[in-house]
Amino acid sequence: MVLLRNIVFAIVFYGLSVPIVLTAPVSALFGRRAVMRHATAWTLFHRWAVRHLLGIRVRVEGERPAGPAFYAAKHQAMWETLELQAMLDAPAMVLKRELADIPAWGWAARRYGAIVVDRDAAAAALRGMMRDAEAAKAEGRSILIFPEGTRVQPGETPPLKPGFAGLYRLLDMPTVAVATDIGRLWPRKGLKRPGTATLRFAPAIPPGLPRRQAEAAIHAGMNALEEQDGRGDAPL
C-alpha cells in the first residue's frame, strides 16, 4: 500500500508539476502578484496530493505573529519548502544562487521576490541579498529562510549559517523558529510513509537581541522536535 501511494503521488504530483513549473515564467510576465498566485496554486496542489495521495496529515502547533515576520525553518524534506509558502501567504524565500540561475525558472523566482544568497558570496553579493530582503519587508511580506543551509536528517542539529544573523539584525522584525519532524515520514531516500507530521511555530523573539542570544533561541526552537521520537506516526 505504501509503495502504491508513492507511485500514484509521483505520477500525479510530479506529472502535473512539470507544466505548472514550466509555465511560471509566463505568469511572471504579468508581475510579482501573478507569479505569487501561480506559486501558491502549485503549493496548494502539493498540499492536496500529500494529504490525499500519500496519507500525510499535518499537526500545526504554536501561534504566529499577526503581521509580517522573519521565519527560520528546519529543512528535512521538499515538503516544508512548499507547505510554508502557502501557510505563510507567499513569503519572500531565501534561495540558493544555483536555483536562481536556472534559465527561465530562476528569472521567475526573482520576479516572485526570492532573496538570492551566494554561499561563496563576496561583499557585493551579500549587499544584494540585504537589498532584496529590505525590499520584501517594504512590500509587507514575511521572509523565510532555512538557516542550516541544507536539508538535514532527523536528529541532526547543525549550527546556523552566518546569513541568518545578518538578516535578523537588518530586518528588525519579530523572528519565529519553525520546527518540523517531516523527515520521519519523508526520508531523503526510500518511500514516503503515511502518518502525522508536526509543524511547530516557536514564540517569536523580538528584534535587537545580541547575536548569540538570538541564534541560540532560534536554533533551540528549530530543533524542538528532534528528540521527540515516535510522535504521531501511526499509519493511516
XYZ file of N, CA and C in Angstrom:
708
model
N 0.832 -1.211 0.000
C 0.000 0.000 0.000
C 0.870 1.266 0.000
N 1.958 1.260 0.784
C 2.848 2.417 0.827
C 3.503 2.621 -0.535
N 3.940 1.529 -1.151
C 4.549 1.634 -2.479
C 3.549 2.180 -3.483
N 2.316 1.716 -3.432
C 1.291 2.198 -4.343
C 1.042 3.695 -4.143
N 0.988 4.127 -2.896
C 0.801 5.560 -2.615
C 1.914 6.388 -3.252
N 3.157 5.912 -3.120
C 4.288 6.634 -3.675
C 4.236 6.690 -5.195
N 3.833 5.610 -5.816
C 3.740 5.581 -7.279
C 2.682 6.560 -7.766
N 1.512 6.522 -7.127
C 0.419 7.419 -7.536
C 0.806 8.875 -7.305
N 1.451 9.163 -6.165
C 1.885 10.531 -5.880
C 2.874 11.009 -6.939
N 3.841 10.161 -7.280
C 4.846 10.544 -8.267
C 4.204 10.842 -9.618
N 3.260 10.007 -10.011
C 2.605 10.204 -11.308
C 1.776 11.486 -11.307
N 0.964 11.653 -10.272
C 0.032 12.781 -10.243
C 0.750 14.092 -9.938
N 1.512 14.130 -8.825
C 2.110 15.402 -8.432
C 3.226 15.829 -9.376
N 4.192 14.958 -9.593
C 5.311 15.362 -10.441
C 4.878 15.499 -11.895
N 3.935 14.659 -12.331
C 3.453 14.777 -13.703
C 2.797 16.118 -13.978
N 1.949 16.575 -13.063
C 1.276 17.860 -13.251
C 2.174 19.041 -12.871
N 3.181 18.788 -12.041
C 4.082 19.878 -11.657
C 4.936 20.347 -12.824
N 5.238 19.456 -13.749
C 6.081 19.852 -14.888
C 5.458 21.027 -15.651
N 4.191 20.909 -16.112
C 3.634 22.083 -16.803
C 3.418 23.285 -15.891
N 3.134 23.048 -14.622
C 2.949 24.171 -13.691
C 4.239 24.966 -13.563
N 5.357 24.266 -13.354
C 6.645 24.938 -13.187
C 7.098 25.586 -14.496
N 6.898 24.892 -15.607
C 7.347 25.426 -16.894
C 6.579 26.672 -17.312
N 5.344 26.816 -16.833
C 4.559 27.996 -17.188
C 4.712 29.135 -16.183
N 5.503 28.930 -15.127
C 5.718 30.006 -14.153
C 6.304 31.260 -14.803
N 7.262 31.146 -15.742
C 7.771 32.365 -16.386
C 6.702 33.143 -17.144
N 5.676 32.448 -17.628
C 4.588 33.153 -18.304
C 3.831 34.020 -17.305
N 3.522 33.452 -16.140
C 2.871 34.246 -15.097
C 3.740 35.421 -14.680
N 5.059 35.185 -14.633
C 5.976 36.236 -14.200
C 5.952 37.444 -15.126
N 5.565 37.236 -16.385
C 5.469 38.360 -17.317
C 4.434 39.385 -16.859
N 3.480 38.949 -16.044
C 2.394 39.821 -15.598
C 2.655 40.423 -14.222
N 3.881 40.253 -13.725
C 4.236 40.920 -12.481
C 4.315 39.991 -11.291
N 4.764 40.565 -10.181
C 5.017 39.788 -8.972
C 3.764 39.121 -8.420
N 2.665 39.850 -8.366
C 1.455 39.263 -7.794
C 0.994 38.050 -8.587
N 1.143 38.123 -9.896
C 0.713 36.998 -10.738
C 1.554 35.761 -10.464
N 2.879 35.924 -10.380
C 3.724 34.755 -10.144
C 3.563 34.252 -8.706
N 3.256 35.137 -7.766
C 2.965 34.693 -6.399
C 1.706 33.826 -6.364
N 0.675 34.236 -7.091
C -0.546 33.420 -7.146
C -0.275 32.083 -7.818
N 0.549 32.101 -8.853
C 0.920 30.867 -9.551
C 1.618 29.910 -8.575
N 2.575 30.433 -7.829
C 3.310 29.609 -6.876
C 2.397 29.056 -5.792
N 1.484 29.876 -5.302
C 0.574 29.418 -4.250
C -0.361 28.337 -4.768
N -0.819 28.465 -5.993
C -1.670 27.412 -6.572
C -0.922 26.083 -6.614
N 0.363 26.135 -6.993
C 1.161 24.909 -7.032
C 1.322 24.307 -5.638
N 1.595 25.148 -4.633
C 1.810 24.622 -3.290
C 0.512 24.088 -2.675
N -0.625 24.667 -3.020
C -1.899 24.121 -2.544
C -2.195 22.779 -3.201
N -1.815 22.634 -4.466
C -1.936 21.336 -5.135
C -1.042 20.311 -4.437
N 0.176 20.725 -4.086
C 1.090 19.853 -3.350
C 0.467 19.439 -2.016
N -0.138 20.376 -1.302
C -0.781 20.059 -0.022
C -1.867 18.995 -0.209
N -2.682 19.170 -1.239
C -3.747 18.193 -1.515
C -3.153 16.814 -1.817
N -2.116 16.768 -2.648
C -1.525 15.489 -3.035
C -0.883 14.787 -1.839
N -0.205 15.546 -0.990
C 0.428 14.964 0.189
C -0.625 14.358 1.112
N -1.720 15.077 1.327
C -2.756 14.598 2.244
C -3.522 13.402 1.672
N -3.955 13.511 0.430
C -4.871 12.504 -0.104
C -4.171 11.352 -0.822
N -2.979 11.568 -1.341
C -2.283 10.502 -2.055
C -1.245 9.807 -1.171
N -0.485 10.571 -0.401
C 0.498 9.970 0.490
C -0.077 9.630 1.863
N -1.193 10.249 2.232
C -1.781 9.986 3.545
C -1.032 10.646 4.681
N -0.379 11.776 4.402
C 0.339 12.507 5.447
C -0.508 13.666 5.930
N -0.866 13.630 7.198
C -1.581 14.735 7.827
C -0.577 15.655 8.512
N -1.017 16.861 8.826
C -0.133 17.844 9.441
C -0.764 18.372 10.725
N 0.009 18.310 11.802
C -0.391 18.909 13.077
C 0.371 20.218 13.222
N -0.342 21.332 13.327
C 0.295 22.640 13.474
C 0.203 23.064 14.928
N 1.338 23.411 15.509
C 1.398 23.829 16.903
C 2.000 25.230 17.000
N 1.562 25.970 18.012
C 2.097 27.308 18.223
C 1.320 28.360 17.448
N 1.602 29.606 17.751
C 0.926 30.728 17.104
C 1.941 31.610 16.390
N 1.486 32.231 15.307
C 2.350 33.109 14.520
C 1.970 34.568 14.788
N 2.913 35.475 14.584
C 2.582 36.900 14.704
C 1.481 37.287 13.725
N 0.716 38.290 14.066
C -0.403 38.710 13.212
C 0.085 39.316 11.902
N 1.216 39.973 11.920
C 1.724 40.635 10.713
C 2.940 39.930 10.150
N 3.632 40.592 9.225
C 4.832 40.010 8.625
C 5.899 39.709 9.681
N 6.646 38.645 9.443
C 7.695 38.240 10.376
C 8.827 37.579 9.602
N 9.911 37.353 10.293
C 11.071 36.660 9.750
C 11.026 35.232 10.286
N 10.880 34.246 9.403
C 10.739 32.849 9.802
C 12.016 32.085 9.479
N 12.492 31.310 10.458
C 13.681 30.475 10.286
C 13.261 29.026 10.505
N 13.310 28.216 9.448
C 12.694 26.894 9.495
C 13.696 25.756 9.356
N 13.365 24.660 10.001
C 14.087 23.398 9.825
C 13.822 22.882 8.414
N 14.847 22.266 7.821
C 14.696 21.762 6.454
C 15.048 20.273 6.433
N 14.001 19.422 6.363
C 14.206 17.980 6.328
C 13.722 17.340 5.027
N 12.910 18.061 4.251
C 12.342 17.488 3.028
C 11.898 18.622 2.110
N 11.534 18.265 0.892
C 10.960 19.263 -0.004
C 9.649 19.800 0.559
N 8.980 18.987 1.356
C 7.629 19.291 1.836
C 7.512 20.671 2.465
N 8.394 20.987 3.423
C 8.209 22.248 4.153
C 8.502 23.463 3.290
N 9.338 23.312 2.258
C 9.598 24.464 1.397
C 8.341 24.881 0.647
N 7.482 23.909 0.323
C 6.231 24.220 -0.373
C 5.109 24.530 0.611
N 5.011 23.757 1.672
C 3.931 23.964 2.640
C 4.015 25.347 3.273
N 5.201 25.799 3.617
C 5.323 27.106 4.258
C 5.042 28.243 3.277
N 5.266 28.009 2.001
C 4.922 29.047 1.016
C 3.434 29.351 1.076
N 2.621 28.305 1.159
C 1.171 28.509 1.236
C 0.747 29.003 2.617
N 1.296 28.406 3.657
C 0.864 28.725 5.015
C 1.211 30.154 5.427
N 2.342 30.657 4.920
C 2.805 31.993 5.312
C 2.425 33.066 4.294
N 1.484 32.744 3.412
C 0.967 33.722 2.450
C 2.055 34.270 1.528
N 2.744 33.354 0.860
C 3.747 33.705 -0.160
C 4.861 34.588 0.391
N 5.625 34.079 1.347
C 6.745 34.869 1.871
C 7.852 34.982 0.832
N 8.699 35.969 0.991
C 9.922 36.045 0.195
C 10.889 35.019 0.778
N 11.344 34.092 -0.052
C 12.150 32.976 0.438
C 13.614 33.165 0.056
N 14.502 32.896 0.992
C 15.930 32.937 0.706
C 16.276 31.702 -0.115
N 16.904 31.916 -1.260
C 17.105 30.878 -2.263
C 18.576 30.796 -2.651
N 19.083 29.576 -2.807
C 20.461 29.391 -3.253
C 20.636 29.911 -4.683
N 21.780 30.503 -4.950
C 22.031 31.050 -6.276
C 21.947 29.983 -7.359
N 22.321 28.745 -7.049
C 22.258 27.694 -8.059
C 20.847 27.543 -8.616
N 19.842 27.709 -7.745
C 18.455 27.610 -8.196
C 18.039 28.860 -8.958
N 18.485 30.001 -8.477
C 18.112 31.256 -9.140
C 18.749 31.397 -10.512
N 19.800 30.610 -10.778
C 20.478 30.690 -12.074
C 19.912 29.720 -13.109
N 18.900 28.939 -12.737
C 18.265 28.047 -13.706
C 17.565 28.904 -14.769
N 17.831 28.675 -16.040
C 17.214 29.514 -17.083
C 15.688 29.549 -16.974
N 15.112 30.696 -17.186
C 13.659 30.938 -17.179
C 13.072 30.781 -15.777
N 13.249 29.607 -15.170
C 12.666 29.406 -13.841
C 13.300 30.351 -12.822
N 14.624 30.521 -12.906
C 15.296 31.422 -11.984
C 14.821 32.852 -12.133
N 14.567 33.261 -13.383
C 14.036 34.602 -13.607
C 12.666 34.750 -12.956
N 11.828 33.701 -13.083
C 10.503 33.739 -12.452
C 10.630 33.804 -10.935
N 11.613 33.085 -10.378
C 11.817 33.113 -8.932
C 12.203 34.512 -8.462
N 13.016 35.195 -9.245
C 13.380 36.572 -8.890
C 12.175 37.500 -8.996
N 11.346 37.286 -9.993
C 10.121 38.082 -10.119
C 9.186 37.831 -8.932
N 9.203 36.613 -8.428
C 8.413 36.270 -7.238
C 8.893 37.060 -6.020
N 10.160 37.392 -6.026
C 10.723 38.113 -4.892
C 11.669 37.282 -4.065
N 12.205 36.201 -4.649
C 13.170 35.377 -3.928
C 14.395 36.206 -3.559
N 14.949 35.912 -2.405
C 16.152 36.579 -1.913
C 17.316 35.639 -2.177
N 18.158 35.997 -3.108
C 19.195 35.086 -3.577
C 20.435 35.205 -2.697
N 20.938 34.043 -2.248
C 22.133 34.013 -1.416
C 23.199 33.191 -2.131
N 24.396 33.698 -2.119
C 25.544 33.027 -2.724
C 26.420 32.503 -1.593
N 26.580 31.188 -1.514
C 27.358 30.596 -0.422
C 28.806 31.077 -0.425
N 29.323 31.397 -1.600
C 30.691 31.894 -1.701
C 30.690 33.397 -1.985
N 29.747 34.086 -1.354
C 29.479 35.468 -1.721
C 30.602 36.414 -1.337
N 30.844 37.335 -2.233
C 31.689 38.484 -1.916
C 30.818 39.529 -1.244
N 31.431 40.589 -0.782
C 30.686 41.625 -0.059
C 29.574 42.208 -0.921
N 29.834 42.399 -2.211
C 28.817 42.992 -3.089
C 27.595 42.088 -3.194
N 27.806 40.764 -3.271
C 26.694 39.828 -3.363
C 25.882 39.833 -2.072
N 26.564 39.924 -0.939
C 25.845 39.977 0.341
C 25.008 41.247 0.440
N 25.543 42.350 -0.064
C 24.775 43.594 -0.057
C 23.531 43.451 -0.933
N 23.654 42.726 -2.042
C 22.497 42.486 -2.888
C 21.433 41.682 -2.164
N 21.841 40.670 -1.402
C 20.889 39.880 -0.623
C 20.166 40.760 0.385
N 20.900 41.633 1.040
C 20.298 42.526 2.029
C 19.309 43.487 1.367
N 19.648 43.983 0.180
C 18.718 44.876 -0.524
C 17.425 44.139 -0.875
N 17.558 42.891 -1.333
C 16.361 42.099 -1.656
C 15.486 41.901 -0.427
N 16.131 41.624 0.705
C 15.375 41.408 1.939
C 14.659 42.682 2.383
N 15.335 43.813 2.293
C 14.705 45.076 2.659
C 13.533 45.395 1.738
N 13.677 45.079 0.453
C 12.585 45.320 -0.494
C 11.372 44.463 -0.156
N 11.606 43.201 0.222
C 10.496 42.330 0.598
C 9.789 42.855 1.849
N 10.561 43.319 2.814
C 9.964 43.887 4.023
C 9.130 45.115 3.688
N 9.639 45.953 2.795
C 8.918 47.171 2.406
C 7.596 46.839 1.731
N 7.509 45.681 1.083
C 6.263 45.255 0.449
C 5.279 44.656 1.451
N 5.690 44.528 2.717
C 4.804 43.958 3.734
C 4.767 42.447 3.723
N 5.819 41.814 3.206
C 5.859 40.357 3.132
C 6.676 39.770 4.272
N 6.308 38.566 4.688
C 7.162 37.807 5.587
C 8.365 37.295 4.800
N 9.405 36.917 5.512
C 10.621 36.403 4.899
C 10.928 35.051 5.521
N 11.291 34.090 4.674
C 11.530 32.710 5.117
C 12.941 32.291 4.750
N 13.648 31.740 5.722
C 14.992 31.238 5.494
C 15.120 29.844 6.123
N 15.938 29.002 5.514
C 16.301 27.708 6.091
C 17.769 27.842 6.515
N 18.007 28.326 7.743
C 19.336 28.828 8.097
C 20.392 27.769 8.366
N 20.030 26.491 8.358
C 21.066 25.460 8.460
C 21.779 25.280 7.113
N 21.192 25.839 6.058
C 21.868 25.890 4.771
C 21.624 24.721 3.861
N 21.107 23.625 4.388
C 20.869 22.451 3.562
C 19.876 21.541 4.261
N 19.388 20.573 3.523
C 18.476 19.581 4.095
C 19.245 18.675 5.049
N 18.619 18.376 6.207
C 19.289 17.532 7.203
C 18.408 16.345 7.558
N 19.034 15.323 8.109
C 18.322 14.137 8.560
C 17.703 14.387 9.936
N 16.604 13.683 10.290
C 16.063 13.802 11.646
C 17.147 13.523 12.685
N 17.195 14.360 13.688
C 18.193 14.219 14.733
C 19.429 15.074 14.525
N 19.657 15.573 13.308
C 20.810 16.416 13.039
C 20.497 17.866 13.404
N 21.436 18.511 14.071
C 21.219 19.902 14.521
C 22.438 20.759 14.214
N 22.754 20.964 12.938
C 23.933 21.762 12.592
C 23.761 23.218 13.017
N 24.860 23.951 13.154
C 24.768 25.365 13.524
C 24.153 26.189 12.398
N 23.651 27.359 12.757
C 23.070 28.252 11.768
C 24.172 28.894 10.925
N 23.861 29.117 9.645
C 24.795 29.809 8.773
C 24.819 31.302 9.126
N 25.915 31.993 8.825
C 26.048 33.410 9.210
C 24.979 34.317 8.615
N 24.408 33.941 7.467
C 23.413 34.802 6.844
C 22.207 35.077 7.719
N 21.875 34.142 8.612
C 20.722 34.372 9.488
C 20.943 35.594 10.363
N 22.104 35.673 10.996
C 22.365 36.787 11.917
C 22.326 38.119 11.188
N 22.864 38.161 9.973
C 22.845 39.401 9.213
C 21.438 39.851 8.901
N 20.594 38.920 8.479
C 19.208 39.283 8.166
C 18.433 39.637 9.429
N 18.660 38.912 10.511
C 17.974 39.226 11.771
C 18.273 40.657 12.201
N 19.540 41.028 12.119
C 19.934 42.388 12.529
C 19.354 43.438 11.577
N 19.355 43.138 10.284
C 18.907 44.105 9.284
C 17.399 44.319 9.311
N 16.646 43.220 9.404
C 15.202 43.293 9.165
C 14.430 43.944 10.305
N 14.937 43.792 11.539
C 14.257 44.417 12.673
C 12.795 43.978 12.726
N 12.576 42.659 12.611
C 11.228 42.079 12.615
C 11.134 41.021 13.713
N 9.921 40.726 14.193
C 9.786 39.550 15.064
C 10.246 38.318 14.299
N 10.962 37.437 14.975
C 11.577 36.288 14.310
C 11.065 35.004 14.946
N 10.646 34.073 14.095
C 9.971 32.857 14.552
C 10.732 31.630 14.064
N 11.091 30.751 14.983
C 11.685 29.470 14.620
C 10.571 28.484 14.271
N 10.803 27.683 13.247
C 9.822 26.691 12.812
C 10.476 25.313 12.853
N 9.902 24.423 13.649
C 10.408 23.057 13.748
C 9.493 22.112 12.979
N 10.065 21.046 12.446
C 9.253 20.007 11.814
C 9.922 18.656 12.001
N 9.115 17.616 11.983
C 9.641 16.248 12.045
C 9.242 15.459 10.794
N 8.981 16.167 9.697
C 8.536 15.527 8.456
C 9.544 14.492 7.955
N 10.808 14.640 8.316
C 11.828 13.704 7.843
C 11.567 12.264 8.262
N 10.802 12.043 9.333
C 10.459 10.676 9.735
C 9.600 9.988 8.684
N 8.760 10.781 8.013
C 7.833 10.240 7.030
C 8.305 10.449 5.600
N 9.197 11.406 5.404
C 9.632 11.801 4.056
C 11.160 11.731 4.014
N 11.736 10.542 3.970
C 13.196 10.409 4.025
C 13.857 10.880 2.739
N 15.134 11.177 2.836
C 15.891 11.584 1.653
C 15.896 10.464 0.619
N 16.012 9.226 1.087
C 15.958 8.069 0.215
C 14.901 7.103 0.746
N 14.261 6.382 -0.139
C 13.252 5.438 0.288
C 11.849 5.992 0.140
N 10.884 5.207 0.597
C 9.474 5.530 0.397
C 8.967 6.520 1.442
N 8.109 7.405 1.006
C 7.391 8.296 1.918
C 6.297 7.483 2.598
N 6.092 7.711 3.897
C 5.137 6.905 4.656
C 3.960 7.753 5.131
N 2.765 7.162 5.204
C 1.639 7.898 5.784
C 1.832 8.087 7.285
N 1.195 9.091 7.819
C 1.299 9.377 9.243
C 0.996 10.835 9.491
N 1.376 11.318 10.661
C 1.127 12.711 11.030
C 2.450 13.420 11.286
N 2.690 14.470 10.543
C 3.880 15.299 10.732
C 3.500 16.521 11.557
N 4.458 17.020 12.318
C 4.235 18.210 13.142
C 5.007 19.391 12.572
N 4.347 20.525 12.562
C 4.975 21.795 12.208
C 4.742 22.710 13.407
N 5.812 23.090 14.080
C 5.673 23.861 15.321
C 6.305 25.237 15.179
N 5.500 26.262 15.463
C 5.983 27.642 15.482
C 6.335 28.016 16.924
N 7.597 28.352 17.138
C 8.027 28.777 18.473
C 7.549 30.205 18.729
N 7.477 30.621 19.978
C 7.155 32.027 20.254
C 8.156 32.947 19.579
N 7.666 34.049 19.044
C 8.537 34.992 18.341
C 9.526 35.629 19.304
N 10.741 35.815 18.831
C 11.705 36.601 19.604
C 11.707 38.023 19.032
N 11.938 39.015 19.854
C 11.901 40.406 19.366
C 13.185 40.739 18.607
N 13.144 41.778 17.794
C 14.383 42.242 17.153
C 15.309 42.863 18.183
N 16.570 42.977 17.815
C 17.519 43.713 18.640
C 18.238 42.925 19.704
N 18.036 41.597 19.775
C 18.767 40.812 20.767
C 20.229 40.666 20.345
N 21.140 40.442 21.301
C 22.525 40.132 20.930
C 22.556 38.895 20.032
N 23.541 38.861 19.141
C 23.592 37.785 18.141
C 23.546 36.401 18.773
N 24.361 36.151 19.773
C 24.404 34.806 20.360
C 23.074 34.427 20.989
N 22.434 35.372 21.625
C 21.147 35.084 22.258
C 20.093 34.770 21.206
N 20.054 35.555 20.144
C 19.077 35.329 19.084
C 19.311 33.982 18.408
N 20.577 33.695 18.083
C 20.881 32.430 17.414
C 20.558 31.236 18.302
N 20.844 31.337 19.585
C 20.552 30.230 20.497
C 19.055 29.971 20.589
N 18.264 31.043 20.675
C 16.811 30.879 20.779
C 16.238 30.265 19.509
N 16.690 30.732 18.352
C 16.168 30.214 17.092
C 16.626 28.775 16.864
N 17.875 28.487 17.161
C 18.384 27.124 17.000
C 17.596 26.148 17.873
N 17.324 26.545 19.115
C 16.552 25.680 20.013
C 15.128 25.485 19.501
N 14.504 26.560 19.020
C 13.141 26.451 18.515
C 13.041 25.576 17.282
N 14.017 25.701 16.377
C 14.021 24.890 15.160
C 14.195 23.408 15.456
N 14.890 23.092 16.538
C 15.215 21.701 16.855
C 14.385 21.139 17.998
N 13.261 21.794 18.282
C 12.444 21.391 19.422
C 11.845 20.003 19.274
N 11.739 19.485 18.060
C 11.128 18.174 17.845
C 12.152 17.068 17.619
N 13.422 17.407 17.658
C 14.440 16.439 17.243
C 14.581 15.248 18.175
N 14.208 15.390 19.433
C 14.345 14.269 20.361
C 13.007 13.659 20.739
N 11.955 14.044 20.007
C 10.618 13.508 20.304
C 10.302 12.410 19.305
N 10.941 11.281 19.447
C 10.775 10.174 18.525
C 9.388 9.565 18.660
N 8.876 9.110 17.533
C 7.632 8.359 17.560
C 6.393 9.198 17.659
N 6.496 10.516 17.464
C 5.306 11.357 17.549
C 4.393 11.097 16.374
N 3.191 10.611 16.642
C 2.114 10.600 15.676
C 2.402 9.962 14.352
N 3.188 8.844 14.320
C 3.483 8.269 13.014
C 2.728 6.972 12.766
N 1.562 6.818 13.398
C 0.745 5.638 13.130
C 0.231 5.692 11.697
N 0.343 4.582 10.944
C -0.112 4.575 9.550
C -1.594 4.860 9.455
N -1.997 5.520 8.368
C -3.413 5.776 8.132
C -4.007 4.669 7.300
